[in-house]
Short mmCIF file of C-alpha atoms in Angstrom, two decimals:
data_model
loop_
_atom_site.label_atom_id
_atom_site.label_comp_id
_atom_site.label_asym_id
_atom_site.label_seq_id
_atom_site.Cartn_x
_atom_site.Cartn_y
_atom_site.Cartn_z
CA UNK A 1 46.40 119.25 149.36
CA UNK A 2 44.63 122.46 148.39
CA UNK A 3 45.84 125.84 147.24
CA UNK A 4 43.79 129.01 147.19
CA UNK A 5 43.22 130.75 143.88
CA UNK A 6 45.50 133.57 145.06
CA UNK A 7 48.32 131.13 145.88
CA UNK A 8 48.03 129.47 142.49
CA UNK A 9 48.02 132.82 140.69
CA UNK A 10 51.14 133.89 142.60
CA UNK A 11 52.97 130.74 141.50
CA UNK A 12 51.75 131.18 137.90
CA UNK A 13 52.96 134.82 137.84
CA UNK A 14 56.37 133.73 139.11
CA UNK A 15 56.63 131.11 136.36
CA UNK A 16 55.66 133.70 133.77
CA UNK A 17 58.82 135.63 134.59
CA UNK A 18 61.35 132.78 134.32
CA UNK A 19 62.39 130.40 131.50
CA UNK A 20 61.22 126.76 131.70
CA UNK A 21 64.56 125.31 132.85
CA UNK A 22 65.86 123.11 135.66
CA UNK A 23 67.27 126.22 137.33
CA UNK A 24 63.84 127.87 137.28
CA UNK A 25 62.29 124.82 138.89
CA UNK A 26 64.87 125.03 141.65
CA UNK A 27 64.09 128.74 142.12
CA UNK A 28 60.38 127.87 142.25
CA UNK A 29 60.96 125.43 145.12
CA UNK A 30 63.06 128.03 146.96
CA UNK A 31 60.39 130.72 146.46
CA UNK A 32 57.52 128.50 147.69
CA UNK A 33 59.09 126.12 150.24
CA UNK A 34 55.76 125.33 151.95
CA UNK A 35 54.37 123.68 148.79
CA UNK A 36 55.16 120.08 147.93
CA UNK A 37 57.61 119.40 145.13
CA UNK A 38 55.04 117.33 143.23
CA UNK A 39 52.50 120.19 143.32
CA UNK A 40 55.04 122.74 142.11
CA UNK A 41 56.27 120.43 139.36
CA UNK A 42 52.71 119.83 138.17
CA UNK A 43 51.95 123.57 138.06
CA UNK A 44 55.31 124.19 136.36
CA UNK A 45 54.39 121.66 133.66
CA UNK A 46 50.88 123.05 133.16
CA UNK A 47 52.00 126.67 132.85
CA UNK A 48 54.76 125.69 130.44
CA UNK A 49 52.34 123.73 128.28
CA UNK A 50 50.02 126.74 128.12
CA UNK A 51 52.93 128.84 126.89
CA UNK A 52 53.88 126.26 124.26
CA UNK A 53 50.29 126.06 122.97
CA UNK A 54 50.18 129.84 122.59
CA UNK A 55 53.37 129.92 120.49
CA UNK A 56 53.24 126.50 118.81
CA UNK A 57 52.09 127.69 115.39
CA UNK A 58 54.90 130.18 114.80
CA UNK A 59 57.54 127.49 115.38
CA UNK A 60 56.01 125.25 112.70
CA UNK A 61 55.92 127.60 109.73
CA UNK A 62 58.05 126.51 106.74
CA UNK A 63 60.25 129.55 107.31
CA UNK A 64 60.86 128.71 110.98
CA UNK A 65 61.59 125.07 110.13
CA UNK A 66 64.26 126.07 107.61
CA UNK A 67 65.84 128.55 110.03
CA UNK A 68 66.01 125.96 112.82
CA UNK A 69 67.37 123.26 110.52
CA UNK A 70 70.06 125.51 109.09
CA UNK A 71 71.08 126.70 112.55
CA UNK A 72 71.33 123.08 113.63
CA UNK A 73 73.57 122.24 110.67
CA UNK A 74 75.76 125.29 111.21
CA UNK A 75 76.03 124.53 114.93
CA UNK A 76 77.11 120.91 114.62
CA UNK A 77 79.64 121.82 111.93
CA UNK A 78 81.27 124.16 114.45
CA UNK A 79 81.01 121.75 117.39
CA UNK A 80 79.19 118.45 117.02
CA UNK A 81 79.51 117.63 120.73
CA UNK A 82 77.80 120.87 121.82
CA UNK A 83 74.07 120.61 122.71
CA UNK A 84 73.09 122.65 119.66
CA UNK A 85 69.40 121.65 119.53
CA UNK A 86 68.89 122.00 123.28
CA UNK A 87 70.45 125.47 123.32
CA UNK A 88 68.44 126.50 120.28
CA UNK A 89 65.19 125.37 121.93
CA UNK A 90 66.01 127.30 125.10
CA UNK A 91 66.94 130.38 123.08
CA UNK A 92 63.56 130.52 121.29
CA UNK A 93 61.54 129.37 124.34
CA UNK A 94 60.36 126.14 122.76
CA UNK A 95 60.16 122.64 124.22
CA UNK A 96 63.41 120.74 123.48
CA UNK A 97 61.57 117.55 122.45
CA UNK A 98 59.37 119.50 120.05
CA UNK A 99 62.42 121.24 118.57
CA UNK A 100 64.04 117.83 118.13
CA UNK A 101 60.91 116.61 116.32
CA UNK A 102 60.99 119.56 113.89
CA UNK A 103 64.65 119.09 113.00
CA UNK A 104 64.41 115.29 112.82
CA UNK A 105 61.42 115.48 110.47
CA UNK A 106 63.25 117.99 108.26
CA UNK A 107 66.36 115.79 108.21
CA UNK A 108 64.40 112.67 107.21
CA UNK A 109 62.51 114.61 104.56
CA UNK A 110 65.83 115.68 103.05
CA UNK A 111 67.19 112.12 103.21
CA UNK A 112 64.17 110.34 101.70
CA UNK A 113 62.59 113.09 99.60
CA UNK A 114 59.21 112.62 101.28
CA UNK A 115 57.48 113.57 104.54
CA UNK A 116 58.16 110.86 107.16
CA UNK A 117 55.26 109.24 108.98
CA UNK A 118 54.41 110.18 112.55
CA UNK A 119 54.94 106.55 113.51
CA UNK A 120 58.53 106.69 112.30
CA UNK A 121 59.20 110.02 113.99
CA UNK A 122 57.76 108.82 117.31
CA UNK A 123 59.77 105.61 117.13
CA UNK A 124 63.02 107.51 116.57
CA UNK A 125 62.27 109.96 119.37
CA UNK A 126 61.69 107.03 121.74
CA UNK A 127 64.87 105.32 120.56
CA UNK A 128 67.33 107.80 118.98
CA UNK A 129 69.69 104.93 118.06
CA UNK A 130 67.36 104.35 115.08
CA UNK A 131 68.26 107.75 113.62
CA UNK A 132 70.65 107.17 110.69
CA UNK A 133 72.96 109.97 111.78
CA UNK A 134 74.97 109.66 114.98
CA UNK A 135 75.30 113.38 115.61
CA UNK A 136 71.59 114.03 115.22
CA UNK A 137 70.80 110.98 117.36
CA UNK A 138 72.90 112.43 120.18
CA UNK A 139 71.30 115.86 119.77
CA UNK A 140 67.78 114.37 119.92
CA UNK A 141 68.69 112.32 123.00
CA UNK A 142 69.95 115.44 124.80
CA UNK A 143 66.65 117.17 124.05
CA UNK A 144 64.43 114.35 125.31
CA UNK A 145 66.28 113.83 128.60
CA UNK A 146 66.30 117.57 129.33
CA UNK A 147 62.62 118.21 128.58
CA UNK A 148 60.39 118.24 131.67
CA UNK A 149 57.03 118.65 129.96
CA UNK A 150 57.12 116.95 126.55
CA UNK A 151 58.62 113.92 124.87
CA UNK A 152 58.66 110.12 125.29
CA UNK A 153 60.45 110.16 128.64
CA UNK A 154 57.90 112.54 130.16
CA UNK A 155 55.05 110.48 128.70
CA UNK A 156 56.40 107.36 130.43
CA UNK A 157 56.76 109.20 133.75
CA UNK A 158 53.22 110.59 133.54
CA UNK A 159 51.81 107.16 132.74
CA UNK A 160 53.66 105.62 135.69
CA UNK A 161 52.49 108.33 138.10
CA UNK A 162 48.91 107.99 136.89
CA UNK A 163 49.00 104.21 137.41
CA UNK A 164 50.59 104.65 140.84
CA UNK A 165 47.80 106.97 141.99
CA UNK A 166 45.12 104.61 140.74
CA UNK A 167 46.73 101.77 142.71
CA UNK A 168 46.94 103.95 145.83
CA UNK A 169 43.29 104.95 145.46
CA UNK A 170 42.24 101.32 145.04
CA UNK A 171 44.20 100.38 148.18
CA UNK A 172 42.43 103.16 150.11
CA UNK A 173 39.01 101.91 148.98
CA UNK A 174 39.90 98.36 149.99
CA UNK A 175 41.25 99.49 153.36
CA UNK A 176 38.00 101.32 154.09
CA UNK A 177 35.97 98.33 152.86
CA UNK A 178 34.14 100.41 150.25
CA UNK A 179 32.82 98.08 147.50
CA UNK A 180 33.67 99.20 143.98
CA UNK A 181 34.12 98.19 140.38
CA UNK A 182 37.41 99.18 138.76
CA UNK A 183 37.76 100.39 135.17
CA UNK A 184 38.98 97.02 133.86
CA UNK A 185 35.97 95.28 135.44
CA UNK A 186 33.61 97.81 133.85
CA UNK A 187 35.18 97.32 130.43
CA UNK A 188 34.78 93.56 130.82
CA UNK A 189 31.06 94.24 131.31
CA UNK A 190 30.94 96.04 127.96
CA UNK A 191 31.23 99.68 129.05
CA UNK A 192 33.26 101.93 126.76
CA UNK A 193 34.09 105.21 128.48
CA UNK A 194 34.12 104.81 132.25
CA UNK A 195 35.45 106.46 135.41
CA UNK A 196 38.34 104.75 137.17
CA UNK A 197 36.07 103.46 139.93
CA UNK A 198 32.31 103.02 140.34
CA UNK A 199 31.23 102.77 143.98
CA UNK A 200 28.72 99.94 144.34
CA UNK A 201 27.44 101.61 147.48
CA UNK A 202 27.60 105.44 147.28
CA UNK A 203 29.31 107.26 150.14
CA UNK A 204 28.94 110.77 151.54
CA UNK A 205 31.87 113.21 151.64
CA UNK A 206 31.46 116.74 152.99
CA UNK A 207 27.74 116.67 152.31
CA UNK A 208 28.02 115.27 148.77
CA UNK A 209 27.03 111.81 147.58
CA UNK A 210 29.85 110.03 145.74
CA UNK A 211 28.94 107.50 143.04
CA UNK A 212 32.19 107.33 141.05
CA UNK A 213 35.81 108.50 141.20
CA UNK A 214 38.10 109.61 138.38
CA UNK A 215 41.77 109.77 139.39
CA UNK A 216 43.89 112.58 137.93
CA UNK A 217 47.46 112.64 139.18
CA UNK A 218 48.00 116.32 138.40
CA UNK A 219 47.26 119.77 139.76
CA UNK A 220 43.63 120.72 139.24
CA UNK A 221 43.68 124.30 137.97
CA UNK A 222 40.70 125.98 136.34
CA UNK A 223 41.80 125.18 132.78
CA UNK A 224 42.33 121.49 133.47
CA UNK A 225 38.93 121.24 135.18
CA UNK A 226 37.24 122.70 132.11
CA UNK A 227 39.15 120.37 129.79
CA UNK A 228 38.27 117.30 131.85
CA UNK A 229 34.64 118.41 131.98
CA UNK A 230 34.44 118.52 128.20
CA UNK A 231 36.49 115.40 127.54
CA UNK A 232 35.19 113.09 130.27
CA UNK A 233 33.14 114.27 133.21
CA UNK A 234 30.02 115.51 131.43
CA UNK A 235 29.65 112.12 129.76
CA UNK A 236 29.70 110.47 133.20
CA UNK A 237 27.40 113.09 134.69
CA UNK A 238 24.78 112.79 131.94
CA UNK A 239 24.90 109.01 131.73
CA UNK A 240 22.16 107.00 133.39
CA UNK A 241 24.77 104.33 134.05
CA UNK A 242 26.91 106.64 136.21
CA UNK A 243 24.80 108.92 138.47
CA UNK A 244 26.18 112.34 139.28
CA UNK A 245 28.98 112.28 141.80
CA UNK A 246 30.98 114.79 143.76
CA UNK A 247 31.02 118.25 142.12
CA UNK A 248 34.37 119.08 140.61
CA UNK A 249 36.89 120.59 143.04
CA UNK A 250 37.23 124.34 143.09
CA UNK A 251 40.18 125.74 141.10
CA UNK A 252 43.32 125.30 143.14
CA UNK A 253 42.89 121.77 144.39
CA UNK A 254 44.91 118.73 143.46
CA UNK A 255 43.58 115.44 142.24
CA UNK A 256 45.17 112.24 143.41
#
């Protein structure tokens, strides 16, 4: 489906006035009932990530880390069963999974006397039972299951949705008898960076000739278009192997 720039800006302004919580997502659906839940959730996630990127640095200063860690310790001493880390993240408008990462890293540093590896941190965030402190393990778990934009659970969901949309797109191409080469087939031929599908016989859509398709299971706002251009699309566009395809959608369209 497509949204006009004005519609997208109205949704973005609404999200700028509310905290990134489950209740806000419910209010978003009530405010814009004509939009699909998947579209609103995608915009919700994108706007929240923009906010986190703007404020990320101030949450990672040594001073902020010590304040958060001490508040965590004080909180669990008072009530270990209370969602101390989750409430702290919501209070300072920071992603719960990222707050959990900060406190977990500080805890491990205190335990071992050295900075833990990212591999170890990621492993413990994926499986909090590995954390050698039951209270902190529970606190980290609460953060990951209540974070809608960051963390291992969200990463798994995004990966699954992306794969689902690629499968759906492949089924559509097969149903319409459009010959194509999928990404795994292209890699088997020795290609490195490839679109999801190369059309062996180009097709015309709305006056444009389509040579390849890149599936993005997210809302296509202006920022994401620019990022995908830099990271992927220009390399396809400029490559002799992949002739230019359909111009990128105008801001406010969704990719599927």
